[in-house]
Structures are given as structure tokens and as C-alpha cells.
Amino acid sequence: MDRDDPIYRLRDRPSLRLGVMGGAFDPIHVAHLVTAEEALQQFQLDEVVFMPVGTPPHKMRELAPAEFRYMLASVATAGHPHFWVSRYEIDREEVGFTVDTLEFLSRTLRPDARVFFVTGADAVLDILTWKDTNRVLELCTLIAATRPGYDLARLAGVLEHLGPGLVGPGPDGKVWIMEVPALAISSSMIRERLASGKAARYLVPDSVAQLIEKTRAYGHPGG
Ligand code: ATP
Ligand code: MG
């Protein structure tokens, strides 16, 4: 791993409470940032690392180039003293599962480090049903952010099947539900707006809007 990578730089930090925010970030938007900030504050995290996916295991569509998504995430987080972007998943050759990234973190960080994997409630279900659920829950605490339009009862129902006491910030709690100020924003909605010639201003940080506009990355009328 690159020595400039935030994970490399955090590897010796004692008692680290690390938030990891996974996603395609195609493009990164303000709801991602609000969610990460909320996790930082509610769970007293020391740092939050955004990890854009390289080749997602369940690829539904063509993503913008990883390098571009990485660049957008970098400019979006540059001004925050505790937000970082890791290249780990985009530099990995094979298709990556969340559990593989968590194994890597557990190998790399100190044994007293604690990893909080922050996702929208929709993504929690995906992670838990994908691969090695039990191992995922051994390696991290999942923070499930409420997301507009998402049925929390459904998540609670699925979690109940996995084991009692799994939900909540109790000692055995492995999945914590986090209330975030509701923002009905998604990357797909932003891509659709851009493709139809609408602006993304205020839905994404200014630096991200400028970079998208300058590169016409998500289509542009007549361009
Ligand atoms: P897409 O529409 O392309 O799926 P997205 O907006 O869902 O994009 P992702 O990159 O898929 O963004 O998501 C990264 C993480 O951020 C996921 O865990 C997702 O659930 C979460 N997330 C995205 N948008 C929101 C939102 N508005 N509120 C809370 N969490 C969100
Ligand atoms: Mg999504």
C-alpha cells in the first residue's frame, strides 16, 4: 500500500476509532459528507476514511473511472481535518468484498483499533447478505444511517434473524442505527440531473460541482 494512504499513516495510532465510509461515490454528494460527519460526532470517531470502490462485486452499471471518483472524493474532503480518502479498494486488482477490506484493516491497524463501517441503511442489508456476515460483524461495528425512503422496520426484521441483541449501542450491539438529518439526495439523482442539463450546485460541494462541470464527466447538453 502507498505510504501516503491514510490507512498506512493511521496504522500505529493507539486506540484508534476509525470510521470507514464505503461506496461508489459516483459522484460524492453532501449526504455522504453529512452522514460521515454525524458518525464522527455521535460515536466519537477519530478519523473517517472514504473508500471508493474499484470493481464492485455486484456491478449493476458502468461507473465513472475510479480515478475520477477518487479525485472528486479528495476535493470534497480536503478541507475537513478528519476526513480522508483511501485508494485501497480502487488499487486492488480483484473484485473486492467489504469483508476483504475489513480483514485488511484488521491486519494493518493496531489490535486496539476499532473500526466503524458507516453505511446507509440500504447498504447494510447488502453487506449482511453478501458474504461472511459473521466475520464482518467480528471485524467492525456497522453504523446504519437512516436514509429517506428507506424502511427501517425491514432492516430491523432482517437483523432479528441474525441474532438477538445485535442492534443498538449495547455491549454486544454490532449494528447501530444512526439518525442523520434526512437528505433525499443520491448519486443517481445527481447523474440524471447532470445528464439532462441541470446543475448539481449545493447537492455536492462547490469544488465537486466545478470539477464535474469542467470535465463534463456526467454528460452535458450538446457536449
Ligand atoms: P447511487 O444512487 O449511485 O446508488 P448513492 O447516493 O446511494 O449512489 P453510494 O456511493 O451508493 O451513493 O453510497 C455510499 C454510501 O452512502 C452508502 O452506504 C449509502 O447508503 C450512503 N448514502 C448515500 N446517500 C445517502 C443519503 N442521502 N442519506 C444517507 N446515506 C446515504
Ligand atoms: Mg447507492
Tab-separated table of C-alpha atoms in Angstrom, residues 51-158:
chain	number	residue	atom	x	y	z
A	51	MET	CA	-13.102	4.225	0.368
A	52	PRO	CA	-14.376	4.462	-3.170
A	53	VAL	CA	-14.978	1.006	-4.640
A	54	GLY	CA	-12.887	-0.184	-7.558
A	55	THR	CA	-14.794	-3.004	-9.187
A	56	PRO	CA	-17.863	-3.600	-7.048
A	57	PRO	CA	-18.848	-7.266	-6.604
A	58	HIS	CA	-22.401	-6.611	-7.735
A	59	LYS	CA	-21.866	-4.373	-10.646
A	60	MET	CA	-25.128	-3.047	-11.966
A	61	ARG	CA	-23.855	-0.413	-14.354
A	62	GLU	CA	-20.723	1.230	-15.682
A	63	LEU	CA	-19.225	3.566	-13.069
A	64	ALA	CA	-17.245	6.697	-13.823
A	65	PRO	CA	-13.493	5.922	-13.839
A	66	ALA	CA	-12.189	5.101	-10.357
A	67	GLU	CA	-9.522	7.762	-10.654
A	68	PHE	CA	-12.141	10.419	-11.267
A	69	ARG	CA	-14.359	9.272	-8.383
A	70	TYR	CA	-11.270	9.266	-6.169
A	71	MET	CA	-10.434	12.801	-7.253
A	72	LEU	CA	-13.960	14.038	-6.521
A	73	ALA	CA	-13.880	12.444	-3.051
A	74	SER	CA	-10.466	14.022	-2.426
A	75	VAL	CA	-11.517	17.558	-3.282
A	76	ALA	CA	-14.786	17.115	-1.351
A	77	THR	CA	-12.964	16.125	1.840
A	78	ALA	CA	-9.801	18.233	1.514
A	79	GLY	CA	-10.984	20.948	3.900
A	80	HIS	CA	-12.014	18.603	6.724
A	81	PRO	CA	-9.293	17.876	9.289
A	82	HIS	CA	-10.526	14.314	9.958
A	83	PHE	CA	-11.807	13.163	6.554
A	84	TRP	CA	-9.509	11.138	4.286
A	85	VAL	CA	-9.757	9.108	1.100
A	86	SER	CA	-8.082	5.741	0.701
A	87	ARG	CA	-7.052	4.212	-2.626
A	88	TYR	CA	-7.077	0.711	-1.144
A	89	GLU	CA	-10.169	-0.573	-2.952
A	90	ILE	CA	-9.533	1.175	-6.243
A	91	ASP	CA	-5.939	-0.083	-6.439
A	92	ARG	CA	-6.865	-3.674	-5.658
A	93	GLU	CA	-6.815	-5.872	-8.740
A	94	GLU	CA	-9.561	-8.337	-7.841
A	95	VAL	CA	-13.216	-7.696	-7.152
A	96	GLY	CA	-13.483	-6.546	-3.560
A	97	PHE	CA	-15.948	-7.532	-0.861
A	98	THR	CA	-16.446	-5.463	2.271
A	99	VAL	CA	-15.165	-8.359	4.358
A	100	ASP	CA	-11.837	-8.334	2.467
A	101	THR	CA	-11.348	-4.655	3.204
A	102	LEU	CA	-12.151	-5.238	6.865
A	103	GLU	CA	-9.612	-8.098	7.026
A	104	PHE	CA	-7.028	-5.791	5.522
A	105	LEU	CA	-7.772	-3.110	8.132
A	106	SER	CA	-7.544	-5.621	10.957
A	107	ARG	CA	-4.154	-6.869	9.621
A	108	THR	CA	-2.834	-3.352	9.177
A	109	LEU	CA	-4.077	-1.346	12.162
A	110	ARG	CA	-3.114	-1.915	15.785
A	111	PRO	CA	-5.087	-4.616	17.651
A	112	ASP	CA	-6.672	-1.952	19.851
A	113	ALA	CA	-8.072	-0.078	16.843
A	114	ARG	CA	-11.824	-0.167	16.434
A	115	VAL	CA	-13.442	0.036	13.007
A	116	PHE	CA	-16.898	1.506	12.456
A	117	PHE	CA	-18.216	0.793	8.999
A	118	VAL	CA	-20.624	3.583	8.117
A	119	THR	CA	-23.291	2.944	5.504
A	120	GLY	CA	-26.788	3.954	4.580
A	121	ALA	CA	-29.416	1.556	5.908
A	122	ASP	CA	-29.914	0.225	2.359
A	123	ALA	CA	-26.274	-0.783	2.070
A	124	VAL	CA	-26.235	-2.554	5.455
A	125	LEU	CA	-28.651	-5.147	4.167
A	126	ASP	CA	-26.492	-5.676	1.109
A	127	ILE	CA	-23.350	-6.148	3.172
A	128	LEU	CA	-25.008	-8.548	5.573
A	129	THR	CA	-26.449	-10.670	2.811
A	130	TRP	CA	-23.375	-10.708	0.590
A	131	LYS	CA	-20.548	-12.622	2.169
A	132	ASP	CA	-19.280	-13.797	5.573
A	133	THR	CA	-21.783	-11.911	7.698
A	134	ASN	CA	-20.410	-13.217	10.979
A	135	ARG	CA	-16.869	-12.317	10.102
A	136	VAL	CA	-17.968	-8.808	9.042
A	137	LEU	CA	-19.582	-8.341	12.441
A	138	GLU	CA	-16.458	-9.615	14.214
A	139	LEU	CA	-14.284	-7.140	12.397
A	140	CYS	CA	-16.349	-3.988	12.739
A	141	THR	CA	-19.343	-2.257	14.176
A	142	LEU	CA	-21.806	-1.377	11.430
A	143	ILE	CA	-23.343	2.058	11.625
A	144	ALA	CA	-26.559	2.162	9.641
A	145	ALA	CA	-27.573	5.685	8.714
A	146	THR	CA	-31.237	6.360	8.197
A	147	ARG	CA	-31.943	7.295	4.628
A	148	PRO	CA	-35.085	8.949	3.278
A	149	GLY	CA	-37.491	6.433	1.778
A	150	TYR	CA	-35.816	3.526	3.488
A	151	ASP	CA	-37.916	1.183	5.595
A	152	LEU	CA	-36.040	0.758	8.870
A	153	ALA	CA	-38.533	-1.886	10.002
A	154	ARG	CA	-37.333	-4.137	7.200
A	155	LEU	CA	-33.725	-3.798	8.323
A	156	ALA	CA	-34.723	-4.464	11.939
A	157	GLY	CA	-36.585	-7.579	10.789
A	158	VAL	CA	-33.582	-8.993	8.960
